[in-house]
Short mmCIF file of C-alpha atoms in Angstrom, two decimals:
data_model
loop_
_atom_site.label_atom_id
_atom_site.label_comp_id
_atom_site.label_asym_id
_atom_site.label_seq_id
_atom_site.Cartn_x
_atom_site.Cartn_y
_atom_site.Cartn_z
CA MET A 1 145.01 113.12 83.20
CA LYS A 2 146.62 109.82 82.35
CA SER A 3 143.75 107.36 82.07
CA LEU A 4 143.39 103.65 81.42
CA ILE A 5 140.34 101.76 80.18
CA ILE A 6 139.98 98.18 81.40
CA GLU A 7 137.34 96.32 79.40
CA ILE A 8 136.52 93.21 77.41
CA ILE A 9 136.74 93.57 73.64
CA ASP A 10 133.33 95.09 73.01
CA PRO A 11 133.43 98.16 70.72
CA LYS A 12 130.32 99.79 72.24
CA ARG A 13 131.52 99.47 75.83
CA ILE A 14 135.02 100.62 74.90
CA GLY A 15 133.61 103.50 72.82
CA GLU A 16 131.58 104.79 75.79
CA LEU A 17 134.66 104.59 78.04
CA VAL A 18 136.81 106.44 75.48
CA THR A 19 134.22 109.26 75.47
CA ALA A 20 134.17 109.35 79.28
CA GLY A 21 137.97 109.29 79.46
CA ARG A 22 138.34 112.20 77.03
CA ILE A 23 136.34 114.45 79.39
CA PHE A 24 139.18 114.18 81.91
CA GLY A 25 141.57 115.38 79.19
CA GLY A 26 143.90 113.40 76.95
CA ALA A 27 143.29 110.11 75.22
CA PRO A 28 142.96 107.01 77.38
CA ASP A 29 145.12 103.92 76.99
CA ILE A 30 143.54 100.49 77.21
CA LEU A 31 143.97 97.14 78.92
CA ALA A 32 141.75 94.76 76.96
CA ILE A 33 140.56 91.49 78.45
CA GLY A 34 140.29 88.46 76.16
CA LYS A 35 141.37 87.55 72.66
CA GLY A 36 141.05 89.53 69.43
CA GLY A 37 142.03 92.84 67.90
CA ILE A 38 141.56 95.94 70.07
CA PRO A 39 139.23 98.38 68.28
CA GLY A 40 140.37 102.02 68.13
CA ALA A 41 143.65 103.93 68.24
CA TYR A 42 145.50 104.25 71.56
CA GLY A 43 148.87 105.53 72.65
CA LYS A 44 149.39 102.29 74.53
CA ALA A 45 147.34 99.10 74.43
CA TYR A 46 147.76 96.09 76.67
CA GLN A 47 145.98 92.78 76.51
CA ALA A 48 145.35 90.06 79.09
CA ASP A 49 144.37 86.75 77.51
CA GLU A 50 141.90 85.85 80.21
CA LEU A 51 138.30 84.62 80.28
CA VAL A 52 137.58 85.70 83.86
CA ALA A 53 137.92 89.43 84.50
CA ALA A 54 138.36 88.88 88.25
CA ASN A 55 141.67 87.14 87.56
CA ILE A 56 143.38 90.23 86.12
CA VAL A 57 143.18 92.45 89.22
CA ASP A 58 146.81 91.88 90.29
CA VAL A 59 148.13 92.27 86.73
CA ALA A 60 146.12 95.49 86.28
CA ALA A 61 147.25 96.93 89.63
CA GLU A 62 150.90 96.28 88.77
CA LEU A 63 150.48 97.95 85.34
CA ILE A 64 148.70 101.00 86.78
CA GLN A 65 151.38 101.54 89.41
CA ARG A 66 154.22 101.03 86.95
CA GLU A 67 152.80 103.39 84.31
CA GLY A 68 151.33 105.93 86.74
CA TYR A 69 147.74 105.92 85.51
CA GLU A 70 145.54 108.37 87.40
CA VAL A 71 142.01 107.55 86.22
CA ILE A 72 140.92 103.94 85.72
CA LEU A 73 137.71 103.48 83.70
CA LEU A 74 135.52 100.38 83.63
CA SER A 75 131.96 99.83 82.51
CA ALA A 76 129.34 99.40 85.23
CA THR A 77 128.74 95.80 84.18
CA THR A 78 129.62 92.36 85.52
CA VAL A 79 133.20 92.95 84.33
CA GLY A 80 133.40 96.26 86.20
CA ALA A 81 131.86 94.70 89.31
CA GLU A 82 134.45 91.90 89.28
CA ILE A 83 137.37 94.30 89.13
CA ALA A 84 136.59 97.78 90.51
CA GLY A 85 136.34 97.27 94.28
CA ARG A 86 139.25 94.85 94.53
CA LEU A 87 141.43 97.01 92.28
CA SER A 88 140.72 100.06 94.42
CA VAL A 89 141.97 98.26 97.54
CA ALA A 90 145.03 96.94 95.71
CA LEU A 91 145.85 100.51 94.61
CA LYS A 92 144.68 102.18 97.85
CA ALA A 93 142.54 104.28 95.52
CA PRO A 94 139.01 105.64 95.87
CA VAL A 95 136.33 103.91 93.80
CA ILE A 96 133.11 105.46 92.53
CA SER A 97 130.61 103.24 90.74
CA GLU A 98 127.71 103.74 88.32
CA ILE A 99 128.80 107.17 87.09
CA ILE A 100 126.29 109.01 84.91
CA GLY A 101 128.01 112.40 84.59
CA ILE A 102 131.59 113.66 84.39
CA ALA A 103 132.98 117.21 84.33
CA ALA A 104 136.53 118.27 83.52
CA ASP A 105 136.92 119.78 87.01
CA MET A 106 137.11 116.22 88.34
CA THR A 107 133.54 116.10 89.58
CA VAL A 108 131.34 113.11 88.82
CA LYS A 109 127.68 112.27 89.36
CA ARG A 110 126.07 108.98 90.31
CA PRO A 111 122.55 107.96 91.34
CA LEU A 112 121.47 107.00 94.86
CA TYR A 113 118.28 105.50 96.27
CA GLY A 114 117.37 103.66 93.09
CA GLY A 115 117.77 106.79 90.99
CA LYS A 116 115.53 108.94 93.19
CA ALA A 117 118.54 111.14 94.01
CA VAL A 118 121.81 112.06 92.32
CA ALA A 119 125.04 112.76 94.20
CA GLN A 120 127.96 114.82 92.97
CA TYR A 121 131.49 114.02 94.12
CA LYS A 122 134.84 115.75 93.82
CA ILE A 123 137.80 113.49 93.19
CA ASN A 124 140.71 114.68 95.30
CA LYS A 125 142.94 111.62 95.26
CA PHE A 126 144.59 109.67 92.47
CA PRO A 127 144.57 107.08 91.16
CA VAL A 128 140.81 106.73 91.17
CA VAL A 129 138.74 103.80 89.91
CA LEU A 130 135.46 104.66 88.17
CA THR A 131 132.73 102.46 86.74
CA ILE A 132 130.65 104.15 84.06
CA ARG A 133 126.97 103.34 83.64
CA ARG A 134 126.10 102.12 80.15
CA LYS A 135 124.20 104.36 77.73
CA TYR A 136 125.09 107.67 79.41
CA PHE A 137 128.06 108.51 77.16
CA GLU A 138 127.84 108.48 73.37
CA PRO A 139 130.30 105.82 72.17
CA ALA A 140 133.34 107.28 70.38
CA VAL A 141 133.91 106.06 66.83
CA LEU A 142 136.71 103.52 67.03
CA GLU A 143 138.71 103.30 63.83
CA GLY A 144 141.17 100.54 63.07
CA THR A 145 142.87 98.47 65.73
CA THR A 146 145.91 98.97 67.96
CA PRO A 147 148.54 96.27 68.42
CA ALA A 148 148.80 95.35 72.08
CA VAL A 149 151.52 94.42 74.53
CA SER A 150 150.54 91.04 75.93
CA LEU A 151 150.36 90.80 79.70
CA GLY A 152 149.77 87.04 79.46
CA ALA A 153 146.95 85.42 81.39
CA GLY A 154 145.71 86.65 84.73
CA GLY A 155 146.00 84.86 88.04
CA ALA A 156 144.59 81.40 88.63
CA GLY A 157 142.05 82.30 91.32
CA ILE A 158 138.82 81.63 89.41
CA THR A 159 138.43 78.82 86.88
CA PHE A 160 136.14 79.23 83.91
CA VAL A 161 134.00 76.13 83.34
CA SER A 162 131.36 76.96 80.74
CA GLU A 163 129.27 79.74 79.28
CA GLU A 164 125.67 79.85 78.16
CA GLU A 165 124.85 82.78 75.95
CA ILE A 166 121.15 83.52 75.75
CA LYS A 167 120.32 84.38 72.17
CA THR A 168 117.85 87.21 72.05
CA GLU A 169 114.99 86.88 69.63
CA GLY A 170 115.35 89.68 67.13
CA ILE A 171 117.22 92.85 67.96
CA PRO A 172 119.30 93.03 71.20
CA LEU A 173 117.96 95.34 73.93
CA GLU A 174 120.98 97.63 73.92
CA ASP A 175 120.64 98.31 70.18
CA ALA A 176 116.87 98.61 70.06
CA ASP A 177 115.16 101.82 69.00
CA ILE A 178 111.87 100.40 70.21
CA ILE A 179 111.45 98.26 73.32
CA ILE A 180 108.27 96.57 74.47
CA SER A 181 108.63 95.59 78.09
CA GLY A 182 106.38 93.62 80.43
CA GLY A 183 106.03 93.67 84.19
CA ARG A 184 104.15 91.74 86.86
CA GLY A 185 100.92 93.13 85.42
CA ILE A 186 101.39 90.81 82.44
CA GLY A 187 100.18 88.04 84.73
CA ALA A 188 101.82 84.97 83.18
CA LYS A 189 104.83 83.86 81.15
CA GLU A 190 102.74 82.91 78.11
CA ASN A 191 101.30 86.43 77.91
CA PHE A 192 104.72 87.69 76.77
CA THR A 193 103.75 86.19 73.40
CA MET A 194 101.57 89.26 72.85
CA LEU A 195 104.58 91.55 73.39
CA ARG A 196 106.72 89.45 71.06
CA GLU A 197 104.09 89.55 68.33
CA MET A 198 103.97 93.33 68.41
CA ALA A 199 107.78 93.53 68.64
CA GLY A 200 108.12 91.42 65.51
CA ILE A 201 106.19 93.95 63.44
CA VAL A 202 108.18 97.05 64.47
CA ASN A 203 111.61 95.42 64.82
CA ALA A 204 111.50 95.99 68.57
CA ALA A 205 113.22 94.17 71.43
CA VAL A 206 111.26 92.64 74.29
CA GLY A 207 112.27 93.50 77.84
CA ALA A 208 110.98 92.83 81.34
CA SER A 209 110.88 94.36 84.79
CA ARG A 210 112.63 92.75 87.75
CA GLY A 211 109.24 91.59 89.01
CA ALA A 212 108.56 89.65 85.80
CA VAL A 213 112.05 88.11 85.92
CA ASP A 214 111.61 87.13 89.58
CA GLU A 215 108.35 85.42 88.64
CA GLY A 216 110.29 83.36 86.09
CA TRP A 217 108.32 84.80 83.16
CA ALA A 218 111.35 86.31 81.44
CA ALA A 219 115.09 85.55 81.29
CA PRO A 220 117.40 87.64 83.54
CA THR A 221 119.10 88.95 80.37
CA MET A 222 115.80 90.66 79.51
CA GLN A 223 115.67 92.60 82.77
CA ILE A 224 115.62 96.37 82.39
CA GLY A 225 116.43 98.59 85.32
CA GLN A 226 119.16 99.75 87.61
CA THR A 227 120.51 96.24 88.12
CA GLY A 228 119.57 94.92 84.71
CA ASN A 229 120.01 96.44 81.28
CA ILE A 230 120.29 100.20 80.96
CA VAL A 231 118.56 101.14 77.72
CA ALA A 232 118.06 104.27 75.66
CA PRO A 233 115.40 103.56 73.02
CA SER A 234 113.43 106.07 71.05
CA VAL A 235 110.18 104.54 72.31
CA TYR A 236 109.75 102.39 75.40
CA PHE A 237 106.40 100.63 75.82
CA ALA A 238 105.94 99.83 79.53
CA VAL A 239 103.21 97.21 79.68
CA GLY A 240 101.86 96.23 83.09
CA ILE A 241 104.87 97.86 84.77
CA SER A 242 104.22 99.80 87.96
CA GLY A 243 107.29 102.04 87.58
CA ALA A 244 109.49 101.39 90.61
CA SER A 245 112.34 103.87 90.76
CA GLN A 246 114.84 101.05 90.18
CA HIS A 247 113.09 100.29 86.88
CA LEU A 248 112.89 103.94 85.88
CA ALA A 249 116.66 104.23 86.47
CA GLY A 250 117.14 101.81 83.60
CA ILE A 251 115.03 103.84 81.16
CA ALA A 252 116.14 107.32 82.16
CA ASN A 253 117.49 107.94 78.66
CA ALA A 254 114.44 106.66 76.76
CA LYS A 255 113.17 109.48 74.55
CA CYS A 256 109.48 108.58 74.85
CA VAL A 257 107.78 106.25 77.32
CA VAL A 258 104.33 104.84 76.57
CA ALA A 259 102.68 103.38 79.66
CA ILE A 260 99.86 100.87 79.44
CA ASN A 261 98.47 100.00 82.85
CA LYS A 262 95.08 99.35 84.45
CA ASP A 263 96.07 101.33 87.55
CA GLU A 264 95.81 105.03 86.80
CA GLU A 265 97.81 105.75 89.97
CA ALA A 266 100.77 103.67 88.78
CA ASN A 267 104.07 105.52 89.14
CA ILE A 268 105.03 104.75 85.54
CA PHE A 269 102.59 107.44 84.32
CA LYS A 270 104.77 110.06 86.02
CA ARG A 271 107.62 109.14 83.67
CA ALA A 272 105.45 108.48 80.60
CA ARG A 273 104.87 110.83 77.68
CA PHE A 274 101.73 108.95 76.65
CA GLY A 275 99.50 106.87 78.90
CA ILE A 276 96.69 104.43 78.32
CA VAL A 277 94.72 103.37 81.40
CA ALA A 278 93.38 100.01 80.30
CA ASP A 279 93.95 96.26 80.28
CA TYR A 280 96.95 95.59 78.04
CA LYS A 281 95.13 92.52 76.72
CA THR A 282 92.79 94.83 74.84
CA VAL A 283 95.38 97.49 73.92
CA LEU A 284 98.24 95.36 72.58
CA PRO A 285 96.13 93.43 70.00
CA ALA A 286 94.71 96.76 68.79
CA LEU A 287 98.20 98.26 68.50
CA THR A 288 99.46 95.16 66.71
CA LYS A 289 96.51 95.31 64.28
CA ALA A 290 97.06 99.02 63.62
CA LEU A 291 100.77 98.45 62.98
CA LYS A 292 99.97 95.61 60.55
CA GLU A 293 97.54 97.85 58.69
CA GLU A 294 100.24 100.52 58.34
CA GLN A 295 102.61 98.09 56.66
CA MET B 1 130.92 74.87 106.83
CA HIS B 2 130.36 78.40 108.10
CA ILE B 3 128.51 80.88 105.88
CA ALA B 4 128.07 84.56 106.71
CA VAL B 5 125.50 86.73 105.02
CA LEU B 6 125.72 90.52 105.01
CA ALA B 7 122.47 92.41 105.48
CA LYS B 8 121.93 96.15 105.45
CA VAL B 9 118.88 97.97 106.79
CA VAL B 10 117.83 100.74 104.40
CA PRO B 11 114.97 103.21 103.98
CA ASP B 12 111.92 101.82 102.17
CA TYR B 13 113.14 101.40 98.59
CA GLU B 14 109.58 101.32 97.25
CA VAL B 15 108.84 104.95 98.11
CA PRO B 16 107.85 106.49 94.74
CA ALA B 17 110.16 109.15 93.33
CA GLY B 18 107.43 111.78 93.64
CA ASP B 19 107.19 111.25 97.41
CA PHE B 20 110.91 111.01 98.04
CA GLU B 21 112.49 113.60 100.30
CA LEU B 22 116.05 114.26 101.41
CA VAL B 23 117.30 115.72 104.68
CA GLY B 24 120.99 116.52 104.82
CA GLY B 25 121.56 114.63 101.58
CA ARG B 26 120.08 111.38 102.88
CA ALA B 27 116.58 109.85 102.79
CA HIS B 28 114.21 111.41 105.31
CA SER B 29 114.11 109.46 108.57
CA ARG B 30 110.31 109.18 108.37
CA TYR B 31 110.52 106.36 105.82
CA THR B 32 110.00 102.83 107.07
CA ARG B 33 113.24 100.89 107.27
CA MET B 34 113.74 97.37 105.98
CA ILE B 35 116.39 94.86 104.93
CA GLY B 36 117.67 95.70 101.43
CA LEU B 37 116.13 94.22 98.31
CA TYR B 38 119.02 91.99 97.17
CA ASP B 39 120.20 91.30 100.72
CA GLU B 40 117.03 89.27 101.26
CA ASN B 41 117.92 87.20 98.16
CA ALA B 42 121.36 86.65 99.72
CA ILE B 43 119.81 85.58 103.04
CA GLU B 44 117.51 83.14 101.23
CA THR B 45 120.50 81.73 99.32
CA GLY B 46 122.38 81.34 102.59
CA VAL B 47 119.46 79.52 104.23
CA GLN B 48 119.21 77.14 101.26
CA LEU B 49 122.95 76.37 101.53
CA LYS B 50 122.56 75.82 105.27
CA GLU B 51 119.75 73.36 104.62
CA LYS B 52 121.68 71.56 101.88
CA TYR B 53 125.09 71.28 103.58
CA GLY B 54 124.25 71.56 107.28
CA ALA B 55 126.20 74.81 107.46
CA THR B 56 126.17 77.41 110.21
CA LEU B 57 124.67 80.68 108.98
CA SER B 58 125.73 83.93 110.62
CA VAL B 59 124.06 87.24 109.77
CA ILE B 60 126.31 90.30 109.89
CA SER B 61 125.20 93.90 109.62
CA TYR B 62 126.79 97.31 110.00
CA GLY B 63 124.33 99.92 111.20
CA LYS B 64 122.32 101.29 114.09
CA THR B 65 121.17 99.54 117.24
CA GLU B 66 117.57 100.25 116.14
CA ASP B 67 118.16 97.99 113.13
CA VAL B 68 118.18 94.88 115.33
CA SER B 69 114.40 94.43 115.33
CA LEU B 70 114.40 94.45 111.52
CA LEU B 71 117.45 92.23 111.19
CA ARG B 72 115.73 89.57 113.27
CA LYS B 73 113.81 88.73 110.09
CA ALA B 74 117.06 87.24 108.74
CA VAL B 75 117.27 85.03 111.82
CA ALA B 76 113.60 84.08 111.46
CA MET B 77 114.34 83.07 107.86
CA GLY B 78 117.03 80.67 109.09
CA GLY B 79 120.08 82.57 110.34
CA ASP B 80 121.76 81.04 113.40
CA THR B 81 123.35 84.16 114.86
CA LEU B 82 122.95 87.91 114.46
CA ASN B 83 126.05 90.11 114.63
CA LEU B 84 125.73 93.88 114.50
CA VAL B 85 128.64 96.28 114.17
CA ILE B 86 127.40 99.64 115.39
CA GLY B 87 128.24 102.54 113.12
CA GLU B 88 126.73 105.07 110.74
CA SER B 89 129.38 105.70 108.10
CA ASP B 90 128.39 105.75 104.42
CA ASP B 91 131.99 105.31 103.30
CA PRO B 92 132.49 101.93 101.56
CA TYR B 93 136.02 101.50 102.94
CA VAL B 94 134.87 102.17 106.50
CA ILE B 95 131.88 99.84 106.12
CA ALA B 96 134.09 97.09 104.67
CA ALA B 97 136.66 97.51 107.47
CA ASN B 98 133.90 97.10 110.06
CA LEU B 99 132.46 94.05 108.32
CA LYS B 100 135.98 92.58 108.14
CA MET B 101 136.29 93.00 111.89
CA ALA B 102 133.02 91.11 112.40
CA VAL B 103 134.04 88.30 110.02
CA GLU B 104 137.39 87.91 111.78
CA LYS B 105 135.69 87.86 115.16
CA LEU B 106 133.41 85.04 114.00
CA GLY B 107 136.45 83.14 112.70
CA ASN B 108 136.51 80.31 110.15
CA VAL B 109 133.96 81.85 107.79
CA ASP B 110 134.17 79.88 104.53
CA LEU B 111 131.80 81.86 102.37
CA ILE B 112 130.33 85.36 102.59
CA LEU B 113 127.14 86.23 100.72
CA ALA B 114 125.84 89.75 100.12
CA GLY B 115 123.13 91.33 98.00
CA GLN B 116 124.27 92.51 94.58
CA GLN B 117 123.98 96.10 95.76
CA SER B 118 122.48 98.02 98.64
CA ALA B 119 119.10 99.64 98.14
CA ASP B 120 120.21 103.06 99.42
CA MET B 121 123.69 103.95 98.16
CA ASP B 122 123.37 101.61 95.14
CA ARG B 123 127.15 101.18 94.93
CA GLY B 124 127.61 97.42 94.66
CA ILE B 125 131.26 97.60 95.69
CA VAL B 126 131.46 97.13 99.48
CA HIS B 127 131.47 93.34 99.18
CA SER B 128 134.35 93.35 96.68
CA ILE B 129 136.35 95.76 98.86
CA LEU B 130 135.72 93.42 101.81
CA ALA B 131 136.89 90.43 99.73
CA GLU B 132 140.18 92.13 98.87
CA MET B 133 140.68 93.25 102.48
CA LEU B 134 140.17 89.65 103.64
CA GLY B 135 142.18 88.12 100.79
CA TYR B 136 139.13 86.10 99.68
CA SER B 137 138.06 85.41 96.08
CA PHE B 138 135.21 87.57 94.83
CA LEU B 139 132.52 87.09 92.19
CA PRO B 140 129.46 89.28 91.55
CA LYS B 141 125.92 88.51 90.34
CA ILE B 142 125.83 84.89 91.46
CA ALA B 143 122.62 82.90 91.13
CA PHE B 144 123.48 79.29 92.04
CA ILE B 145 126.12 77.91 94.43
CA GLU B 146 127.31 74.35 94.99
CA PHE B 147 130.07 72.98 97.19
CA ASP B 148 131.77 70.26 95.22
CA GLN B 149 135.02 68.33 95.87
CA GLY B 150 136.34 70.90 98.29
CA GLY B 151 135.59 73.90 96.08
CA TRP B 152 132.78 76.21 95.10
CA LYS B 153 130.96 75.92 91.79
CA VAL B 154 128.84 78.97 90.99
CA ARG B 155 126.66 80.29 88.16
CA GLN B 156 127.05 83.95 87.38
CA ILE B 157 124.32 85.85 85.54
CA HIS B 158 125.85 88.42 83.20
CA GLU B 159 124.53 90.77 80.52
CA ASN B 160 124.44 88.15 77.75
CA GLY B 161 123.62 84.97 79.61
CA SER B 162 125.36 83.05 82.34
CA ARG B 163 128.64 81.32 83.04
CA GLU B 164 129.77 78.57 85.36
CA LEU B 165 132.88 79.32 87.40
CA GLU B 166 134.81 77.50 90.11
CA PHE B 167 137.18 78.47 92.88
CA LYS B 168 138.85 76.88 95.87
CA GLY B 169 139.18 78.40 99.30
CA LYS B 170 137.25 81.23 100.88
CA GLY B 171 135.11 83.62 98.89
CA VAL B 172 132.73 86.56 98.87
CA LEU B 173 129.81 86.32 96.45
CA SER B 174 127.31 89.00 95.55
CA ILE B 175 123.89 87.48 94.95
CA THR B 176 121.48 88.48 92.23
CA SER B 177 117.76 87.77 92.27
CA ILE B 178 116.29 84.76 90.50
CA PRO B 179 112.95 82.98 91.01
CA GLU B 180 114.75 80.31 93.11
CA ASN B 181 115.96 82.78 95.76
CA VAL B 182 112.83 84.86 96.30
CA PRO B 183 112.95 85.32 100.10
CA ARG B 184 110.79 82.97 102.12
CA ILE B 185 108.16 84.30 104.52
CA PRO B 186 109.22 83.17 108.00
CA ALA B 187 106.79 81.07 110.03
CA VAL B 188 105.21 82.77 113.05
CA ARG B 189 107.03 80.47 115.50
CA SER B 190 110.34 81.30 113.77
CA ILE B 191 109.61 85.01 114.20
CA PHE B 192 109.00 84.54 117.93
CA ALA B 193 112.08 82.33 118.27
CA ALA B 194 114.20 84.96 116.49
CA LYS B 195 113.14 87.56 119.04
CA LYS B 196 114.71 85.49 121.82
CA LYS B 197 118.06 85.01 120.11
CA PRO B 198 120.91 87.04 121.61
CA VAL B 199 122.54 89.63 119.37
CA ASP B 200 126.29 90.09 119.31
CA LYS B 201 126.76 93.85 119.20
CA MET B 202 130.21 95.29 118.50
CA GLU B 203 131.33 98.89 118.62
CA GLY B 204 132.43 99.96 115.15
CA ILE B 205 135.89 101.17 114.28
CA LEU B 206 136.71 104.47 112.57
CA GLY B 207 138.49 102.87 109.64
CA ALA B 208 140.28 104.79 106.89
CA PRO B 209 137.78 106.51 104.59
CA MET B 210 138.05 106.57 100.81
CA ASN B 211 138.82 110.27 100.42
CA VAL B 212 136.09 111.32 98.01
CA GLU B 213 134.32 114.59 98.73
CA GLU B 214 130.52 114.53 98.44
CA LEU B 215 129.53 117.95 97.10
CA SER B 216 125.77 117.57 96.90
CA VAL B 217 122.85 115.16 96.78
CA GLN B 218 119.76 116.29 94.91
CA ILE B 219 116.48 114.92 93.69
CA PRO B 220 116.38 115.15 89.89
CA ARG B 221 113.32 116.72 88.34
CA MET B 222 111.05 114.52 86.28
CA GLU B 223 110.05 116.71 83.34
CA SER B 224 107.63 114.33 81.63
CA VAL B 225 103.95 115.24 81.55
CA CYS B 226 101.79 112.30 80.61
CA GLU B 227 99.12 112.74 77.97
CA PHE B 228 96.40 110.19 78.68
CA LEU B 229 94.74 108.88 75.55
CA PRO B 230 90.97 108.29 75.47
CA MET B 231 89.78 104.69 75.61
CA GLU B 232 86.24 104.81 74.16
CA ASP B 233 87.35 102.88 71.08
CA VAL B 234 90.55 100.88 71.53
CA GLY B 235 91.16 100.68 67.77
CA GLN B 236 91.06 104.47 67.51
CA THR B 237 93.26 104.80 70.60
CA ALA B 238 95.88 102.57 68.99
CA LYS B 239 95.81 104.61 65.76
CA LEU B 240 95.96 107.89 67.71
CA LEU B 241 98.97 106.69 69.71
CA LEU B 242 100.85 105.62 66.58
CA ALA B 243 100.05 108.96 64.90
CA LYS B 244 101.38 110.87 67.92
CA LEU B 245 104.53 108.75 68.06
CA ARG B 246 105.17 109.42 64.36
CA GLU B 247 104.41 113.11 64.78
CA GLY B 248 107.04 113.30 67.54
CA ARG B 249 109.45 111.30 65.31
CA TYR B 250 109.73 108.64 67.98
CA LEU B 251 108.68 105.93 65.52
#
């Protein structure tokens, strides 16, 4: 299969897409969005010097048709969301989003109903546009860089004005081996301090459920779940999180979930390896103390 | 200014995984139905824009006639008209083609808002397909919208923060949830008034489907068995948990 990755210059995202692309056979080419060297070795590399992914749809469609790409791979992120649907219409191609499994026989899997079900599809028509959910494919090691053919800037439809990057305290969620995450059960914004204190000791990242973000207690960049960050830590501490399926979809690849919740009927215990039925305000200080004593 | 908001009625998205059941590859019909999670954020955003700019707010849905009673909530929240295209397809191209028909029938729609993704199929692509079919600009995961000097200024929430973007002309925006667009609870008199509003029902069109073959839909097994730790002495519980995490090489 002749495949093309379309992605911003982010080695982890590109590495995951390279792995996904290899399952279809062959090595994918790449259309990179933005400035900078393109990590990894590709037969063909193209680059669009563009800040807004949505603006490259026409350029990408023209390239795909000219070169005869059959499988188009994007990450299931904001970039993928900006491009995938529009590109599929431009190419008259099917589009399947949020893919979590790929087989060489051209079947793919994606979740439905907030992760409560998984559907399998057979791709019968090419080209096809696929968005790949983060953290489901081990990123390929990308060595060196590949010089790119410049496609210039994209169209002028959307104008970039400014960007505000939210600096995470400590380790980023996507890299974290340990995540301590709070939900509505935390009760107030200031109570996240307790999670941060414990995170500081074990080099963990602090996350939040959609409920906590909706309450304004945590930044949207901290949201974990189907429509937030997809994470795959070794240990995930779910503190005051009920365990809605949409949240569980974001931690499906966590190796061990520790649930701390006053409600013994909370759904999170069905996903947890270890559970503590208690007020987190008594458990977290004890855990923090025990971790300090171990140091 | 004419704003349209897309709303989809879906099975109760809060049904726990353990109680979830499929019939024919779709959620069992016994589940309560409701407007989708992010669609309500989109409706709230639309109502706020209506209040700020004196816009007309049309609610558009593709679904069953039975959905009307649930969709009236969008009118009670502040929608001016309710437009239902009758159809039951799950194909994103067919859904988008039907929504396009409704938008074109309304005429002069300046901005279309939709939830970031539906709470049943979880695809998050119908709105962008619709945008391309209509020739409108499209941006996903939008939190704030302003109309300024004849154009739209929006704030998009992405994985690492947010960015401000602008565009002129007509657009489709997918709306993400933020504390500022938590859906309002309609007043009782608004609920009664919404019940009296006429609904524009349209017969759906067949449309050209996407040509992807659905082989199966299954409920994945949750293998985890939770070991509950004793809580007689919280200090001991903490030490026991850490010991177990180290024993399992998780820490």
